[in-house]
mmCIF file of C-alpha atoms and ligand atoms in Angstrom:
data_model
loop_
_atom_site.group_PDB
_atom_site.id
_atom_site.type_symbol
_atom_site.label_atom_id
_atom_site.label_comp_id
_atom_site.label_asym_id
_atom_site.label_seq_id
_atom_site.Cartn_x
_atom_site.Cartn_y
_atom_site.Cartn_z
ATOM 1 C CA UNK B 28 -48.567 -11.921 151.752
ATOM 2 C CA UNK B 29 -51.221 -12.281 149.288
ATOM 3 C CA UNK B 30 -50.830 -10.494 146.278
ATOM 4 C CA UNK B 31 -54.577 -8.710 146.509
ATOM 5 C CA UNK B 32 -53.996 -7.763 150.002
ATOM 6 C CA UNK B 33 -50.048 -6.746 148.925
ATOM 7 C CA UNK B 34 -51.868 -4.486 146.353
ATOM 8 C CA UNK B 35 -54.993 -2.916 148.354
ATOM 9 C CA UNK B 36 -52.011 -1.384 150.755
ATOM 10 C CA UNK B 37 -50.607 -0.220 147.582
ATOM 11 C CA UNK B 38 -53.395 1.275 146.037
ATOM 12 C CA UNK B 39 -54.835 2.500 149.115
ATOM 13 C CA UNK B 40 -51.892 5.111 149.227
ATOM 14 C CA UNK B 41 -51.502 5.251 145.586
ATOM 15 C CA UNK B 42 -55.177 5.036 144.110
ATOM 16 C CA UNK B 43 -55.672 3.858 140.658
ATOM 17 C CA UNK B 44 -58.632 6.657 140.158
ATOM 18 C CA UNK B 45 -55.377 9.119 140.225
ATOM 19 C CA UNK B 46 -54.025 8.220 136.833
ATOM 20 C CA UNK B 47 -55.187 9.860 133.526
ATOM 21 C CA UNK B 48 -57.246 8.251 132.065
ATOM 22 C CA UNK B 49 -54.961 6.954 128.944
ATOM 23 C CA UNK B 50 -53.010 5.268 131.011
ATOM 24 C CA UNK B 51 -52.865 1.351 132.129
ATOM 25 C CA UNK B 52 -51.988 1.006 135.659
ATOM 26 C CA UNK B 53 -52.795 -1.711 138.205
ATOM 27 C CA UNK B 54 -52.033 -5.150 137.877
ATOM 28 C CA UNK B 55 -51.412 -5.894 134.413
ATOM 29 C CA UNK B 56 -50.469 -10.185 134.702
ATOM 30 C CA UNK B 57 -50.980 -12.586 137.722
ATOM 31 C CA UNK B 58 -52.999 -14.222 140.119
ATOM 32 C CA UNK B 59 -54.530 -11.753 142.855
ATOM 33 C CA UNK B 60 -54.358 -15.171 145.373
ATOM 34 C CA UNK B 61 -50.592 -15.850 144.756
ATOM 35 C CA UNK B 62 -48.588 -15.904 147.881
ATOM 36 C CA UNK B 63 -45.950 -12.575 147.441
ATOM 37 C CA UNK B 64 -42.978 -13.024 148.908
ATOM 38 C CA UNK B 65 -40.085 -11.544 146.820
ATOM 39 C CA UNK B 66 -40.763 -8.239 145.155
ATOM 40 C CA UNK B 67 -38.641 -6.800 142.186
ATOM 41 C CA UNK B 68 -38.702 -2.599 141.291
ATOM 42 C CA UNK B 69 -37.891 -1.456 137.834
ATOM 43 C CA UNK B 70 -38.555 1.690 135.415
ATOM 44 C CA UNK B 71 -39.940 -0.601 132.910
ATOM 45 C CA UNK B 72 -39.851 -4.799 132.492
ATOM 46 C CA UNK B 73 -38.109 -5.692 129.490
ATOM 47 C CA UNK B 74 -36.833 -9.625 128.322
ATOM 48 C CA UNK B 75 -33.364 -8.667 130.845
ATOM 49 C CA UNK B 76 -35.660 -7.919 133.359
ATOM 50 C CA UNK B 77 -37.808 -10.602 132.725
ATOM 51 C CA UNK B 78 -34.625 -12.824 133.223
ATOM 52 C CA UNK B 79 -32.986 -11.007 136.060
ATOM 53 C CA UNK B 80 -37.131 -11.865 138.268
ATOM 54 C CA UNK B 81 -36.256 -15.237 137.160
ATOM 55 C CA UNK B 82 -33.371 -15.916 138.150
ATOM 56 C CA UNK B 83 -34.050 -14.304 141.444
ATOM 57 C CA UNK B 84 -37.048 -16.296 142.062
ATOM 58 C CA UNK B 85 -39.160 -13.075 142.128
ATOM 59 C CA UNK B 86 -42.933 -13.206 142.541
ATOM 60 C CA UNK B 87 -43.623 -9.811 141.492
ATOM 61 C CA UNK B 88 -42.555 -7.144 139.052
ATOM 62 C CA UNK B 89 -43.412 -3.347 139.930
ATOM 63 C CA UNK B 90 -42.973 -1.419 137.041
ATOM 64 C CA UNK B 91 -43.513 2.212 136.952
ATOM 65 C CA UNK B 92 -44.049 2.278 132.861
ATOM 66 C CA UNK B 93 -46.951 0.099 132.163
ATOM 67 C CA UNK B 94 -46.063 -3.139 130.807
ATOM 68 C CA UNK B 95 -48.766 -3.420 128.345
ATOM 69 C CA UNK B 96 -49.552 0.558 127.034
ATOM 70 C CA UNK B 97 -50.623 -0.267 123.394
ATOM 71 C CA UNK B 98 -53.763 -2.260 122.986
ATOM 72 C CA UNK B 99 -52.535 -5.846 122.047
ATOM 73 C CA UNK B 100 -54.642 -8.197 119.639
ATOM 74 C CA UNK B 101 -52.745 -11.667 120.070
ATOM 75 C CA UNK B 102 -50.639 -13.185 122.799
ATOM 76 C CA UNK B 103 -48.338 -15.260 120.831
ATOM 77 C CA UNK B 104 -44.319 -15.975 121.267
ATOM 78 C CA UNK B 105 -43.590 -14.569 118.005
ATOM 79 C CA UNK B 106 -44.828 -11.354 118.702
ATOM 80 C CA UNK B 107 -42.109 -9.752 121.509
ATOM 81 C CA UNK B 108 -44.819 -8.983 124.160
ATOM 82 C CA UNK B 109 -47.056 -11.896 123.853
ATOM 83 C CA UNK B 110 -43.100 -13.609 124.338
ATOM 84 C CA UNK B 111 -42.779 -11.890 127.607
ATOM 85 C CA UNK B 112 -46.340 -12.406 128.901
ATOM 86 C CA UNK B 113 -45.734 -15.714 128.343
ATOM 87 C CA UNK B 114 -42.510 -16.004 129.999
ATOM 88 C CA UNK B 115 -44.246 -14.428 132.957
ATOM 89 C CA UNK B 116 -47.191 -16.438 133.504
ATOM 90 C CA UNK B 117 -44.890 -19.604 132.850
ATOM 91 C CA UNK B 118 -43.008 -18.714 135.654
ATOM 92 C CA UNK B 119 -45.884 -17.690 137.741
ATOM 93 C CA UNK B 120 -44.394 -14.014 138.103
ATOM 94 C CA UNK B 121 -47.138 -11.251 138.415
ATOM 95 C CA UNK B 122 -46.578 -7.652 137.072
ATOM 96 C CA UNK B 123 -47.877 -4.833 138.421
ATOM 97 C CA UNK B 124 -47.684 -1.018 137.361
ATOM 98 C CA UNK B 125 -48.258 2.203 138.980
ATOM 99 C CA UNK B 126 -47.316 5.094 136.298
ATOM 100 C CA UNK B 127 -49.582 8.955 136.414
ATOM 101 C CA UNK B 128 -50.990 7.852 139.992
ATOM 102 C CA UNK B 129 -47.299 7.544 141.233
ATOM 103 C CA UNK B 130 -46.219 10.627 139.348
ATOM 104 C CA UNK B 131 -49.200 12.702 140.733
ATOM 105 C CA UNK B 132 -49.915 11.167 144.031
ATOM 106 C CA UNK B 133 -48.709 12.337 147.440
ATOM 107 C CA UNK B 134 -44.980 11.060 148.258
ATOM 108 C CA UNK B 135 -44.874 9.493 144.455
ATOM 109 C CA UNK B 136 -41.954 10.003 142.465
ATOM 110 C CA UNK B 137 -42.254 14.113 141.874
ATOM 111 C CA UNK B 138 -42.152 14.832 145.366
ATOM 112 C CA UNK B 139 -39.205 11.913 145.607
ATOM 113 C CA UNK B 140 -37.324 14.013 143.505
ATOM 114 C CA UNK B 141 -38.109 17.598 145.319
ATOM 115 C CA UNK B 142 -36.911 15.222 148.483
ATOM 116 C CA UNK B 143 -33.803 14.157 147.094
ATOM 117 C CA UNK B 144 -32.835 17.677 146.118
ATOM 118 C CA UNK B 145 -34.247 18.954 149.485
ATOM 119 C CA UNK B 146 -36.594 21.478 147.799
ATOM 120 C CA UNK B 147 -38.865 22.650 150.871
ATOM 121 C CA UNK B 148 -42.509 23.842 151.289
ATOM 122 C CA UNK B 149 -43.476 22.187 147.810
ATOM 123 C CA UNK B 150 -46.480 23.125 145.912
ATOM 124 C CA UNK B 151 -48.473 20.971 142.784
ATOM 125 C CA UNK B 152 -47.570 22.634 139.718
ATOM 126 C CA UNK B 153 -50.826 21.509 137.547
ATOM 127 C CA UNK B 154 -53.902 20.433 139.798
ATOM 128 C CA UNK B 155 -55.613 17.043 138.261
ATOM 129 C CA UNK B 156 -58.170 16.339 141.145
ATOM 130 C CA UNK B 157 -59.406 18.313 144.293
ATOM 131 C CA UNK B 158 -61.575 16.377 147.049
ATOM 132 C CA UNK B 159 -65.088 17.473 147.464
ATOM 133 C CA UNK B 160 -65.705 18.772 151.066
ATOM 134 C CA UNK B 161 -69.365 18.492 152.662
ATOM 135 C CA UNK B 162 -70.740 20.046 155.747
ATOM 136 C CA UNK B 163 -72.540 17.752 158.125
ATOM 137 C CA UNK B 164 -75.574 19.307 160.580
ATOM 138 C CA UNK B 165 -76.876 17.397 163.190
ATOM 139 C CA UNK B 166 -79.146 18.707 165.912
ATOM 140 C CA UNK B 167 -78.310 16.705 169.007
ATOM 141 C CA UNK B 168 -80.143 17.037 172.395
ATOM 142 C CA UNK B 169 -77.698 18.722 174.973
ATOM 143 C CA UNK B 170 -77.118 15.224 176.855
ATOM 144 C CA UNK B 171 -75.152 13.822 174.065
ATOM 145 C CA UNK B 172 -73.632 16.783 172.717
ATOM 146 C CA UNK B 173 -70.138 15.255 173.970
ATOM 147 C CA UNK B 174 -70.408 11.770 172.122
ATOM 148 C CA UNK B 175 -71.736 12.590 169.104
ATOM 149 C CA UNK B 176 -68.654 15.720 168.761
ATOM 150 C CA UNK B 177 -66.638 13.049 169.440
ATOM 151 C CA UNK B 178 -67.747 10.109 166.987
ATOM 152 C CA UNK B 179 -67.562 12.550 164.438
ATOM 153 C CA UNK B 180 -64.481 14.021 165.393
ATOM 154 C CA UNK B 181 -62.665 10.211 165.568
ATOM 155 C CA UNK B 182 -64.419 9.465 162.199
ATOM 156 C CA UNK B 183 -61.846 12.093 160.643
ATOM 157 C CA UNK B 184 -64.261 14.727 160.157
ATOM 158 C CA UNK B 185 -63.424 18.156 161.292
ATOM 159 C CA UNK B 186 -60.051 18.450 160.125
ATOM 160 C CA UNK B 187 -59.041 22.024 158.950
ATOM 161 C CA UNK B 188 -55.532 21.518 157.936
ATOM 162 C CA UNK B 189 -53.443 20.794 160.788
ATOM 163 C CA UNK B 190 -56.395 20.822 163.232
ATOM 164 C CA UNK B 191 -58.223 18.018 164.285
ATOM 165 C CA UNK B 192 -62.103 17.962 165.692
ATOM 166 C CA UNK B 193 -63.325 20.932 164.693
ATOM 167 C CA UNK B 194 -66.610 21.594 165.401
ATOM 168 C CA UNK B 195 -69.139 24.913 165.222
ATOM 169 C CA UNK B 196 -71.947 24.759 168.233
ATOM 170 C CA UNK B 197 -75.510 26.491 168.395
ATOM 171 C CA UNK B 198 -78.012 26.313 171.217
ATOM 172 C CA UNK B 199 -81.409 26.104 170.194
ATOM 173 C CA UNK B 200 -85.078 24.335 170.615
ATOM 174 C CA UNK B 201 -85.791 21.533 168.906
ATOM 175 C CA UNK B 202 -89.662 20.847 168.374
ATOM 176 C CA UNK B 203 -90.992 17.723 167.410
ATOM 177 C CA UNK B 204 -94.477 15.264 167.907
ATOM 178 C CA UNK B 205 -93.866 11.736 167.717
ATOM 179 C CA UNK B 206 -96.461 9.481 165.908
ATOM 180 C CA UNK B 207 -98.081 6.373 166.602
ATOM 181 C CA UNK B 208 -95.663 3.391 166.014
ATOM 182 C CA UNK B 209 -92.878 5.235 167.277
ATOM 183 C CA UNK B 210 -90.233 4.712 170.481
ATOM 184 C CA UNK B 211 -89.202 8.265 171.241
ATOM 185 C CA UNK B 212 -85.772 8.589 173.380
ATOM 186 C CA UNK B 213 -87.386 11.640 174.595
ATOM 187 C CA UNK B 214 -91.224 13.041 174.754
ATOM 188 C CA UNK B 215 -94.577 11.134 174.387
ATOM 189 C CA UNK B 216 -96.515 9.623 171.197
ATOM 190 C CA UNK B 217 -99.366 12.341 170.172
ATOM 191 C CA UNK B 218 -97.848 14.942 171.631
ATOM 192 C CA UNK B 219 -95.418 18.226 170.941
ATOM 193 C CA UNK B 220 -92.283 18.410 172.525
ATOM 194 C CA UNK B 221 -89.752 21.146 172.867
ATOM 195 C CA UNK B 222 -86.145 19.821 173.620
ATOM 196 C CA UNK B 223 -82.827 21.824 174.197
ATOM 197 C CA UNK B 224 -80.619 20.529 171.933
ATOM 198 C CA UNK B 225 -77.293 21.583 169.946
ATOM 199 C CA UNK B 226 -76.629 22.156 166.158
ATOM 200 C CA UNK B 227 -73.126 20.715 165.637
ATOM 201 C CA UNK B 228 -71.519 21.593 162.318
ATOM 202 C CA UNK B 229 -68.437 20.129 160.963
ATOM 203 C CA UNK B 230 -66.717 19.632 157.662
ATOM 204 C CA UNK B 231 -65.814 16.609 155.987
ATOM 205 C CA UNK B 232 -63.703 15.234 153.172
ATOM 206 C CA UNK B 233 -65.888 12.945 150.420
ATOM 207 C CA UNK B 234 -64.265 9.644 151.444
ATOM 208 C CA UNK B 235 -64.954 10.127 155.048
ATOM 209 C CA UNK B 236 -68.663 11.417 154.562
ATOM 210 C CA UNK B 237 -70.159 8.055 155.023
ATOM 211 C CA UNK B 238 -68.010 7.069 157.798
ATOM 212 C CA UNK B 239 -68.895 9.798 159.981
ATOM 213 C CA UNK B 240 -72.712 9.649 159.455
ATOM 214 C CA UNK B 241 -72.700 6.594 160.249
ATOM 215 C CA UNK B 242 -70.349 6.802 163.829
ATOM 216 C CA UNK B 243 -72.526 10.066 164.424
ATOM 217 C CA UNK B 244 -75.549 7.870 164.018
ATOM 218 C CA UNK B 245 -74.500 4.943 165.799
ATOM 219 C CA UNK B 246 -73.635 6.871 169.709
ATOM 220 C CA UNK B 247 -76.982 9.654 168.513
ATOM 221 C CA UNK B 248 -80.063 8.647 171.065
ATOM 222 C CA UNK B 249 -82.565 9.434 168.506
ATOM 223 C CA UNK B 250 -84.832 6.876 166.858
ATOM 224 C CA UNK B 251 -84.825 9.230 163.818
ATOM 225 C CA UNK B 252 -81.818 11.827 163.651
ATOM 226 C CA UNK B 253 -82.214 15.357 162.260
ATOM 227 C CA UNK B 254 -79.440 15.988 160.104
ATOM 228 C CA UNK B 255 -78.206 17.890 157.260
ATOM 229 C CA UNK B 256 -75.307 17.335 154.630
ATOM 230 C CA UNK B 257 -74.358 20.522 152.521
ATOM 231 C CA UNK B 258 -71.992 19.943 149.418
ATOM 232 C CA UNK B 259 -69.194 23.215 149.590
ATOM 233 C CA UNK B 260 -67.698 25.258 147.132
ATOM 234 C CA UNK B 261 -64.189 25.112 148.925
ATOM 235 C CA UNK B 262 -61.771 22.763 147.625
ATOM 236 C CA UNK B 263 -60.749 19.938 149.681
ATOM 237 C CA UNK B 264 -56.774 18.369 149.141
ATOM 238 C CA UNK B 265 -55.492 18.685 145.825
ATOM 239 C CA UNK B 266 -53.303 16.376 143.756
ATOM 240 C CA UNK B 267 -51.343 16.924 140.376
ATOM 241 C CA UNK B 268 -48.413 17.060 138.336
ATOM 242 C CA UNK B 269 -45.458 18.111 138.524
ATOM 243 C CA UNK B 270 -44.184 20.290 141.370
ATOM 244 C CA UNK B 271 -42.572 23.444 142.183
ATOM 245 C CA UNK B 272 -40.667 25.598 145.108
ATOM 246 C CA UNK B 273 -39.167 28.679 146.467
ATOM 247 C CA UNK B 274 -35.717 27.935 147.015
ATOM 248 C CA UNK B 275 -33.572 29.417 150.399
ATOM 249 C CA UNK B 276 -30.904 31.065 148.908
ATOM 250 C CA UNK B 277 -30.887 31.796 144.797
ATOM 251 C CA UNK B 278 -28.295 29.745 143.564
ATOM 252 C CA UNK B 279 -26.755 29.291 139.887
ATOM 253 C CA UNK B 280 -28.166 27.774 136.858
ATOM 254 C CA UNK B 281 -24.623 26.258 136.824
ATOM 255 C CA UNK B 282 -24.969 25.544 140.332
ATOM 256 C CA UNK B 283 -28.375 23.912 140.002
ATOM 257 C CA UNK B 284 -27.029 21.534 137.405
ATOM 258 C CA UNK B 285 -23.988 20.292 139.592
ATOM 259 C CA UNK B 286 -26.404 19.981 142.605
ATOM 260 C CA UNK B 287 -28.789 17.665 140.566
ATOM 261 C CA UNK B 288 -25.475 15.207 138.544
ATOM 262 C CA UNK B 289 -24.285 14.744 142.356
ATOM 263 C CA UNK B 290 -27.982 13.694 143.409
ATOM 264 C CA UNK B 291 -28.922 11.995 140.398
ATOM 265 C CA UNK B 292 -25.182 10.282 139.922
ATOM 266 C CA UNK B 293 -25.382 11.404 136.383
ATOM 267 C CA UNK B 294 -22.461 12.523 134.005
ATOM 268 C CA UNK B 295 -23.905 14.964 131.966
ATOM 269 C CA UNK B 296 -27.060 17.122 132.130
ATOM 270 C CA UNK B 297 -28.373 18.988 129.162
ATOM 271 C CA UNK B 298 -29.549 22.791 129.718
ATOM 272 C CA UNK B 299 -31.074 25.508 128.295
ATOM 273 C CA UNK B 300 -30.143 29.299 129.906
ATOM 274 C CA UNK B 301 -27.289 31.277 130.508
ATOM 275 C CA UNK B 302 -25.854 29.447 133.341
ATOM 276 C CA UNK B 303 -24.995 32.531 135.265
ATOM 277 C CA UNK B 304 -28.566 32.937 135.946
ATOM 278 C CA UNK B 305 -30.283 33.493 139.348
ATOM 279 C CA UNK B 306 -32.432 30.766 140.122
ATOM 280 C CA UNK B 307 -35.097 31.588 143.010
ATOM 281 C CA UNK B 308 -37.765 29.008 142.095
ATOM 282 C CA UNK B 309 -37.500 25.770 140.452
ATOM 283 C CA UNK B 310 -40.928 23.115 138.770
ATOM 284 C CA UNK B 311 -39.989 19.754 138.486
ATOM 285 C CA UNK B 312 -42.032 17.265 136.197
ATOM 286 C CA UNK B 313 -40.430 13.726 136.277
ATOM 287 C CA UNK B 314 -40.550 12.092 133.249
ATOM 288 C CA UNK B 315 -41.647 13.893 129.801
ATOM 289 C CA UNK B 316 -42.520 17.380 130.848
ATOM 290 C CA UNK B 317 -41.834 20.027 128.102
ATOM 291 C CA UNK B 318 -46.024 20.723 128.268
ATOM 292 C CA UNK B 319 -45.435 22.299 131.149
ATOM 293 C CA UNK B 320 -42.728 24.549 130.335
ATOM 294 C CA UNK B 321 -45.249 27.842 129.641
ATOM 295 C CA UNK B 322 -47.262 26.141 133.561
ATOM 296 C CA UNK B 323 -44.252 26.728 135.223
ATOM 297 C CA UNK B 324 -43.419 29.990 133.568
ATOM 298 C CA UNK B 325 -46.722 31.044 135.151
ATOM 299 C CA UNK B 326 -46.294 30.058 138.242
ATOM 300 C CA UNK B 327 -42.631 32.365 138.221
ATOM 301 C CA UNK B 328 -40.515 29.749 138.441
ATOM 302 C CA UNK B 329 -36.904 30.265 136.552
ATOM 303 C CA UNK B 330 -36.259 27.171 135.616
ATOM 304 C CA UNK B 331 -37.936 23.745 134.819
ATOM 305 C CA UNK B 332 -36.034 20.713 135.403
ATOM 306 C CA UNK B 333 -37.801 17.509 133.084
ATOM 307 C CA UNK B 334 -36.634 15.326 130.397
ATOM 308 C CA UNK B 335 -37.893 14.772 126.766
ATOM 309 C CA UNK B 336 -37.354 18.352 125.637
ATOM 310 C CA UNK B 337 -37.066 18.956 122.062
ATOM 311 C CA UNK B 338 -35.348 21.712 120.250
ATOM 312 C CA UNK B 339 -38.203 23.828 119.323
ATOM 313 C CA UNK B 340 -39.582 23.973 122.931
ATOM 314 C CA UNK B 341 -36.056 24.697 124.393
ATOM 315 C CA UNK B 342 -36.337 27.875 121.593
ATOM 316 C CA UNK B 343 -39.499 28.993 122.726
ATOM 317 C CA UNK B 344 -37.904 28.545 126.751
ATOM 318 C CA UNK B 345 -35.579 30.612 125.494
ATOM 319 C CA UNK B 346 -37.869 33.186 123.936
ATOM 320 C CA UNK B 347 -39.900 33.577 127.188
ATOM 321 C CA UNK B 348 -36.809 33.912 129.648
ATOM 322 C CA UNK B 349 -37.155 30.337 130.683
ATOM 323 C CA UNK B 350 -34.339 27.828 131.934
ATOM 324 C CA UNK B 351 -34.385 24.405 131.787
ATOM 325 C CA UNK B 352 -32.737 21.714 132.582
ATOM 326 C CA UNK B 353 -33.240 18.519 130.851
ATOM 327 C CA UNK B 354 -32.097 15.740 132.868
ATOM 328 C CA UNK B 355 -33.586 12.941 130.609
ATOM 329 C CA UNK B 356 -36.746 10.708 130.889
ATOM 330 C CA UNK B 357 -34.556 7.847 132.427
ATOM 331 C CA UNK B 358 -32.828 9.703 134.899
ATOM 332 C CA UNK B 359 -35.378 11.623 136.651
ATOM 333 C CA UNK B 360 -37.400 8.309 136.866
ATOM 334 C CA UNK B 361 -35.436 5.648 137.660
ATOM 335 C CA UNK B 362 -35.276 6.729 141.006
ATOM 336 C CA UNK B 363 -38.591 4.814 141.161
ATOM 337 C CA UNK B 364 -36.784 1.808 142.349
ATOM 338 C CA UNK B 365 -35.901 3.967 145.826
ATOM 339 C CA UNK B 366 -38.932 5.485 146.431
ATOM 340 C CA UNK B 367 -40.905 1.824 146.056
ATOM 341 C CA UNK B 368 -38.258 -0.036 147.632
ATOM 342 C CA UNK B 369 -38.763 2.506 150.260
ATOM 343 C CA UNK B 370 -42.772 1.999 150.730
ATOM 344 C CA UNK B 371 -42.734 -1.876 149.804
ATOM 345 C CA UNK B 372 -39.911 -2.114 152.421
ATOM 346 C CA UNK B 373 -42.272 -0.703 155.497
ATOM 347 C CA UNK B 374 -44.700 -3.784 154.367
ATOM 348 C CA UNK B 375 -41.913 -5.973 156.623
ATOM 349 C CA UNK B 376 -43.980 -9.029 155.011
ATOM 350 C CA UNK B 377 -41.961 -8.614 151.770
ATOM 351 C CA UNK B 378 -38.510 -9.149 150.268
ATOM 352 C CA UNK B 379 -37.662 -6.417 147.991
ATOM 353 C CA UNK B 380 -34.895 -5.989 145.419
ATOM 354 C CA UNK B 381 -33.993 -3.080 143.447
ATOM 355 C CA UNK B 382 -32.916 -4.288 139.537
ATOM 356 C CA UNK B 383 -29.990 -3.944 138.192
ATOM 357 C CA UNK B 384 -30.309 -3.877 134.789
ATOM 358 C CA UNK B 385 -29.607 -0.705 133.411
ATOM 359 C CA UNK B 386 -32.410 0.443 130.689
ATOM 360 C CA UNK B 387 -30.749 3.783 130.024
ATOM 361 C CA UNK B 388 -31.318 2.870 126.250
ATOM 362 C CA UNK B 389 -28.912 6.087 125.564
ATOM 363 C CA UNK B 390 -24.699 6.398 125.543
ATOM 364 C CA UNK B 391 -23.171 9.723 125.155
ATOM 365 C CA UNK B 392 -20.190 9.001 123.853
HETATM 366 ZN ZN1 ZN H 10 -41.716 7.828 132.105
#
């Protein structure tokens, strides 16, 4: 597969446009015309990593930590990245990264991690972007009422949640007098004409507005279609960071912490709360999430599981009856390697490995 069409499928379920904007996502070395055929996943491409694509003949590194963050004013081997961009492009291996749009989008790596610990009925824990919705109004004469519901219906618009095609229909007269140089569908040039016709309304999502003008127009009979497009207050789907839940049954802080080592396949955990406590409702941020601690707080949950915490934030948890449980930046993220293997996997044109190098760059010993 071609690596621009590899990364359009990528991007068209993980958008670029959902990262913050300090971030450096996309693809960061290569050749959008290579020919992909063997994919490696890693947290973050180091000089091991580097050598482990190598060796395995890869084609293409997906990182989730951008490979180039800092801005860079030379690409030189004495300097270690301008080493490693080197190595890369010597060895005609692209790199791509997907870092805040995989954390934020849907089925990135924060609702990997409420899958893996089977937290249900998951909601965003800080909103970044909600869709704009529009209403559509077009007055259609009762003859084609059917088709153009229809073409608007198949163009996606209409949804409301889990319902498809929805529509809102009016009866009414439509008056109109069609002037010279014109090729009415229905009435005569120089004079009025009253036609029965139906006001369709529907409701549509800002990335599908075009599409379903322009099915609506394509099966409408009229040489010049009466329509309306009304920009809405209500918020279309949100995206954002971080998540959080209701759990089942209330289970242990103690408990929680055991459920998430046998998940995770981690050792120790570090926590903050009396580990008798109940736990009803849990906010996970993958990653560095201490800034959220007071978000989650808010939102009722008992405990905040993250990594990155430092003392003075695990004082003021404490202060504010908060829990948390501080899994570390490495562990809550390198399951990145599962969830991409996961999506690059359904591509069928690609080999994908999972790395093996570990970059945990702490011991507890
Ligand atoms: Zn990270």
């Amino acid at each position: 597969m071609k690596l621009n069409s590899l990364i359009k499928k990528i991007e068209n379920k993980y958008p670029l446009n959902l990262a913050y904007s300090w971030d450096n996502v996309g693809l960061i070395v290569g050749d959008f015309d290579n020919d992909i055929k063997k994919v490696l996943v890693t947290l973050e491409a180091n000089e091991s990593i580097i050598e482990e694509a190598i060796e395995n003949k890869i084609d293409l590194i997906v990182t989730h930590h951008p490979f180039i963050f800092k801005k860079i004013n030379k690409i030189n081997t004495k300097d270690l990245k301008g080493r490693l961009i080197h190595k890369l492009i010597k060895n005609d291996i692209a790199l791509y990264s997907m870092h805040t749009n995989f954390d934020i989008a849907v089925d990135g790596l924060n609702d990997y991690f409420m899958e893996i610990m089977g937290f249900e009925n998951t909601k965003i824990l800080d909103v970044t972007y909600s869709d704009t919705l529009y209403k559509i109004a077009v007055y259609v004469p009762i003859s084609h009422e059917l088709i153009v519901r229809e073409a608007l219906g198949e163009a996606g618009a209409g949804y409301i949640g889990n319902y498809s095609h929805c529509t809102f229909n009016t009866q009414g007269i439509g008056t109109f007098k069609p002037e010279d140089d014109t090729n009415p569908f229905i009435g005569t040039v120089g004079e009025i004409e009253n036609v029965k016709e139906v006001k369709i309304e529907t409701i549509v999502p800002s990335k599908l507005l075009q599409k379903s003008i322009d099915k609506m127009l394509k099966v409408h009979p009229y040489e010049e279609v009466a329509y309306d497009v009304y920009k809405l207050e209500n918020k279309g789907e949100s995206v954002g960071l971080g998540r959080y839940a209701s759990l089942n049954d209330k289970i242990s802080l103690q408990d929680l912490c055991e459920e998430i080592k046998l998940k995770l396949n981690m050792d120790h955990i570090r926590v903050v709360g009396e580990l008798y406590t109940k736990i009803k409702k849990v906010a996970v941020v993958t990653g560095a999430g201490s800034d959220m601690i007071s978000l989650a707080k808010s939102k009722n949950c008992d405990v905040i599981i993250t990594g990155d915490v430092k003392y003075h934030e695990a004082q003021d948890a404490l202060d504010m009856d908060m829990c948390i449980i501080d899994c570390g930046h490495f562990d809550t993220e390198d399951i990145f390697k599962d969830v991409m293997k996961r999506f690059l996997d359904e591509l069928e044109d690609v080999e994908v490995i999972k790395s093996e190098v570990n970059l945990n760059p702490f011991k507890i010993i």
